[in-house]
PDB file of C-alpha atoms in Angstrom:
ATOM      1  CA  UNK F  10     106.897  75.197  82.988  1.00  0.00           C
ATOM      2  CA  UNK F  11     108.725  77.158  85.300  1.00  0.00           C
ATOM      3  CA  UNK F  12     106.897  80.235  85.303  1.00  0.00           C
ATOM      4  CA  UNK F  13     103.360  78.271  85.666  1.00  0.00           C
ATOM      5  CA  UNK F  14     105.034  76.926  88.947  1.00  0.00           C
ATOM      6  CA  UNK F  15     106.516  79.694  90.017  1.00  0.00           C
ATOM      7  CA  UNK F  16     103.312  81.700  89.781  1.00  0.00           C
ATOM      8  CA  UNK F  17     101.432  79.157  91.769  1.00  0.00           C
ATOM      9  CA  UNK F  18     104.308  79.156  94.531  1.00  0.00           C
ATOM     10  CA  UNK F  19     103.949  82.701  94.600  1.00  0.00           C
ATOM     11  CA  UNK F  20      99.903  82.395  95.039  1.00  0.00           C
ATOM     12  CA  UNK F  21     100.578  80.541  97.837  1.00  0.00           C
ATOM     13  CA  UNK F  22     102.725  82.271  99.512  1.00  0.00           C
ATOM     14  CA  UNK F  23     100.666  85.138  98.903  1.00  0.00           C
ATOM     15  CA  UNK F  24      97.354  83.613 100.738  1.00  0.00           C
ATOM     16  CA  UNK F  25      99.537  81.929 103.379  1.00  0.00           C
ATOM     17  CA  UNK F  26     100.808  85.995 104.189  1.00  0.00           C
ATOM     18  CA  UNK F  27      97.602  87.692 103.546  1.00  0.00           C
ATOM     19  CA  UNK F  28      96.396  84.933 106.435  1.00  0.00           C
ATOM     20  CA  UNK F  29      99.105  85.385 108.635  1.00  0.00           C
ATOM     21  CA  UNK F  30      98.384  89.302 108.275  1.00  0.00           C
ATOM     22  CA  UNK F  31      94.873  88.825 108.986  1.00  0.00           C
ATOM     23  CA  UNK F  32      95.407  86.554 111.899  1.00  0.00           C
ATOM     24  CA  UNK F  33      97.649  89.070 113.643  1.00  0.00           C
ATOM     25  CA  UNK F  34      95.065  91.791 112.978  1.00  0.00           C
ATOM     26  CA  UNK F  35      92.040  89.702 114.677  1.00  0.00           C
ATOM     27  CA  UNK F  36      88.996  88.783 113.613  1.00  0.00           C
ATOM     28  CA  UNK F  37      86.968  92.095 114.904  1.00  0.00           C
ATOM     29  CA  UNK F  38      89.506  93.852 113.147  1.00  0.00           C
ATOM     30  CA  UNK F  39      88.825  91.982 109.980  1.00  0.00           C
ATOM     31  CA  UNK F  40      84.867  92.156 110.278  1.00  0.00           C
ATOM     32  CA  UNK F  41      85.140  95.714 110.601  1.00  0.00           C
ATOM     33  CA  UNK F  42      87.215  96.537 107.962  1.00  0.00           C
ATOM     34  CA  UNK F  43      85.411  94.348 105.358  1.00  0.00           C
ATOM     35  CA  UNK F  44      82.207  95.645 106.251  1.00  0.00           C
ATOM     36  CA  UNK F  45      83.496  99.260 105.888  1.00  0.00           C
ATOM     37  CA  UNK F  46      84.960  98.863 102.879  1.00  0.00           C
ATOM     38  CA  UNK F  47      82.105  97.153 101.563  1.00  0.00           C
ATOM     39  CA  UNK F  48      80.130  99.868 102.409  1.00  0.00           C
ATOM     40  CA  UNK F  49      82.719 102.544 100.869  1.00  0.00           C
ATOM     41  CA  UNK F  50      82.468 100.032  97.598  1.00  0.00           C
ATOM     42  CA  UNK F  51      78.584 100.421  97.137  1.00  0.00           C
ATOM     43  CA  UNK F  52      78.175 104.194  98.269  1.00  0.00           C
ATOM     44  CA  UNK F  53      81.088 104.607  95.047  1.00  0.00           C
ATOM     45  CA  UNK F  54      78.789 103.118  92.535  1.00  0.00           C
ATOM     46  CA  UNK F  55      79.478 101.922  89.547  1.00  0.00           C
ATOM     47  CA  UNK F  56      82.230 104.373  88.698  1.00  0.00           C
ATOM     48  CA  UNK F  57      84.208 102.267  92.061  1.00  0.00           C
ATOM     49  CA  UNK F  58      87.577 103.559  93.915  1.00  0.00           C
ATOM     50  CA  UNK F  59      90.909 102.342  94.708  1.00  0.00           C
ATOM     51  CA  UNK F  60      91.501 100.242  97.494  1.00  0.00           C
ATOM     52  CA  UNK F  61      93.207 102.587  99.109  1.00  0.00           C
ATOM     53  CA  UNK F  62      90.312 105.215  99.069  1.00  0.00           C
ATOM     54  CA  UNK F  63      88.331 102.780 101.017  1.00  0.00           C
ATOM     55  CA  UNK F  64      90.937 101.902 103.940  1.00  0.00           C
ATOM     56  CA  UNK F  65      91.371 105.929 104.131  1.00  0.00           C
ATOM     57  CA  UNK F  66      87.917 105.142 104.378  1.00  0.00           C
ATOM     58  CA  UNK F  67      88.350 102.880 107.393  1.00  0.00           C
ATOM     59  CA  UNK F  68      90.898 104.577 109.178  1.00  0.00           C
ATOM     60  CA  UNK F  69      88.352 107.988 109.320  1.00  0.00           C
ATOM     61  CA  UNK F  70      85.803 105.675 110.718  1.00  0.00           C
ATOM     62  CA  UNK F  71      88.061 105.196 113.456  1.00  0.00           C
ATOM     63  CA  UNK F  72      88.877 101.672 112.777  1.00  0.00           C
ATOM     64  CA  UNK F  73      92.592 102.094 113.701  1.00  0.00           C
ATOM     65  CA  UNK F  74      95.900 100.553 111.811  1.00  0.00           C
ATOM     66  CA  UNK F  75      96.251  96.928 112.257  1.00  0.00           C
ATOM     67  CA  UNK F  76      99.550  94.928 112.982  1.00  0.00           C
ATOM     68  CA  UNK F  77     100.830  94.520 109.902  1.00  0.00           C
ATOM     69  CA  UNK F  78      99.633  96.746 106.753  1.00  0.00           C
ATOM     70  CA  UNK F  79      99.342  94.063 104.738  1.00  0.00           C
ATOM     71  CA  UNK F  80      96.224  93.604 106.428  1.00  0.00           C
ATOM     72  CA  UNK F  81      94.662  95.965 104.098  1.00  0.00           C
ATOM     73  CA  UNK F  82      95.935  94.062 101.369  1.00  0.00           C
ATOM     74  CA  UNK F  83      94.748  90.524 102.944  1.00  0.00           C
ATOM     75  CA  UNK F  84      91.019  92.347 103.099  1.00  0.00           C
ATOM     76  CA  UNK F  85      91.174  93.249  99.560  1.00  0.00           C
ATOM     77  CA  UNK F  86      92.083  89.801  98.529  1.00  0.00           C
ATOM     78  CA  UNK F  87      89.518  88.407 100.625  1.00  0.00           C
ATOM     79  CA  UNK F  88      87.054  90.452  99.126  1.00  0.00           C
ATOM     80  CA  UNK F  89      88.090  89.456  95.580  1.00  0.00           C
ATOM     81  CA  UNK F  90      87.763  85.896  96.129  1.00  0.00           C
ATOM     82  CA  UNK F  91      84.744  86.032  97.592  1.00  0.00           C
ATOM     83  CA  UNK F  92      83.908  87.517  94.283  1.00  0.00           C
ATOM     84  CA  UNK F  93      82.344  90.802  96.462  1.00  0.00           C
ATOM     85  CA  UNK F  94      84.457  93.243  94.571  1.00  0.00           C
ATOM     86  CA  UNK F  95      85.899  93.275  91.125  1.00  0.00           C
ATOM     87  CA  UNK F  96      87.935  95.288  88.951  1.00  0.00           C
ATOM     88  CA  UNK F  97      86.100  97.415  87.023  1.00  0.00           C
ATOM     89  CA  UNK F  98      89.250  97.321  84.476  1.00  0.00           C
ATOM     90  CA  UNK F  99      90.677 100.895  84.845  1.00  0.00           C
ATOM     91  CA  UNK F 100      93.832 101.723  86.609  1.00  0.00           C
ATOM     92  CA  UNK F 101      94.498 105.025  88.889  1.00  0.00           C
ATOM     93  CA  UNK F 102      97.799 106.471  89.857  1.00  0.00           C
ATOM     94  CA  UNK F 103      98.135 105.494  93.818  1.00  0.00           C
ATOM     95  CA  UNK F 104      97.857 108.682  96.014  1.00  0.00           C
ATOM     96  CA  UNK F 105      99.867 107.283  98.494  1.00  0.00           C
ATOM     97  CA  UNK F 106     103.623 108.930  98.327  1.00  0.00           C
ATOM     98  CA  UNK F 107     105.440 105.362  99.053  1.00  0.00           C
ATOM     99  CA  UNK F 108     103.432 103.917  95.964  1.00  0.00           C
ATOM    100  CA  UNK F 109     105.057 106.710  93.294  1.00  0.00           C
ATOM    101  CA  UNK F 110     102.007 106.893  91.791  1.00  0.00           C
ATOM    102  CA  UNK F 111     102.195 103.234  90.494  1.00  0.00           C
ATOM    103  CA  UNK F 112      98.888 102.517  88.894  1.00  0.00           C
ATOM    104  CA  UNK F 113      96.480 100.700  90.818  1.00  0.00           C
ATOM    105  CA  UNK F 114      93.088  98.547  90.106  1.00  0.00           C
ATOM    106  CA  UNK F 115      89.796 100.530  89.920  1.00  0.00           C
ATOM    107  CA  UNK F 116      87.495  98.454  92.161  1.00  0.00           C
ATOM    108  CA  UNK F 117      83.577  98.114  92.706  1.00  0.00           C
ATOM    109  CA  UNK F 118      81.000  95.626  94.082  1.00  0.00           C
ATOM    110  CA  UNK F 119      80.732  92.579  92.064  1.00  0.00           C
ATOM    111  CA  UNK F 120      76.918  93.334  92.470  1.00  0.00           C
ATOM    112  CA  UNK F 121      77.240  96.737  90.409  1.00  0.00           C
ATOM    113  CA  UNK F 122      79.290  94.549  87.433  1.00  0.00           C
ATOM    114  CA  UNK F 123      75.935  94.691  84.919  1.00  0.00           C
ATOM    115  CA  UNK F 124      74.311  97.501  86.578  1.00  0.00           C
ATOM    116  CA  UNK F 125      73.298 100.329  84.354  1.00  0.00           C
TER     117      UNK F 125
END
């Protein structure tokens, strides 16, 4: 029993951050970023990318670092429960250096899921 409530503690405290992140980032922020990586999503096919590959993505584009990184995260989230974007099932190592190469979630648009 505990772990069933701790897990859905923990889910809340996750959306209530990811909101909080997004809040202090701004809403053009947030419209721009989705919309970029949504764009980085489809132009990687069905094959997808790493989260990360699509903020590098971002930042390029000249979207600039929000607040609070977690931002990033908070988009990705978004995204997912939107059902936009989906794991495609694989994991990569993370490029970033902080990450140690920790695998990470393969992602694509949820459009692509039964595309040949």
């Amino acid at each position: 029993m505990t772990d069933i409530y701790e897990n859905q503690i923990g889910r809340i405290l996750r959306d209530e951050g990811a909101a909080l992140a997004l809040a202090s980032a701004g809403e053009d922020w947030h419209d721009t970023a989705t919309a970029l990586a949504l764009k980085y999503f489809s132009d990687a096919g069905r094959d997808g990318a790493l989260f990360e590959d699509a903020r590098a993505h971002a930042m390029k584009c000249g979207i600039g670092a929000p607040p609070s990184a977690n931002a990033w995260g908070a988009v990705a989230l978004s995204l997912s429960k939107r059902k936009l974007i989906t794991k495609t099932g694989a994991l990569l190592p993370s490029k970033a250096i902080k990450s140690h190469a920790r695998a990470q979630p393969v992602w694509r648009l949820a459009s692509l899921q039964g595309a040949t």
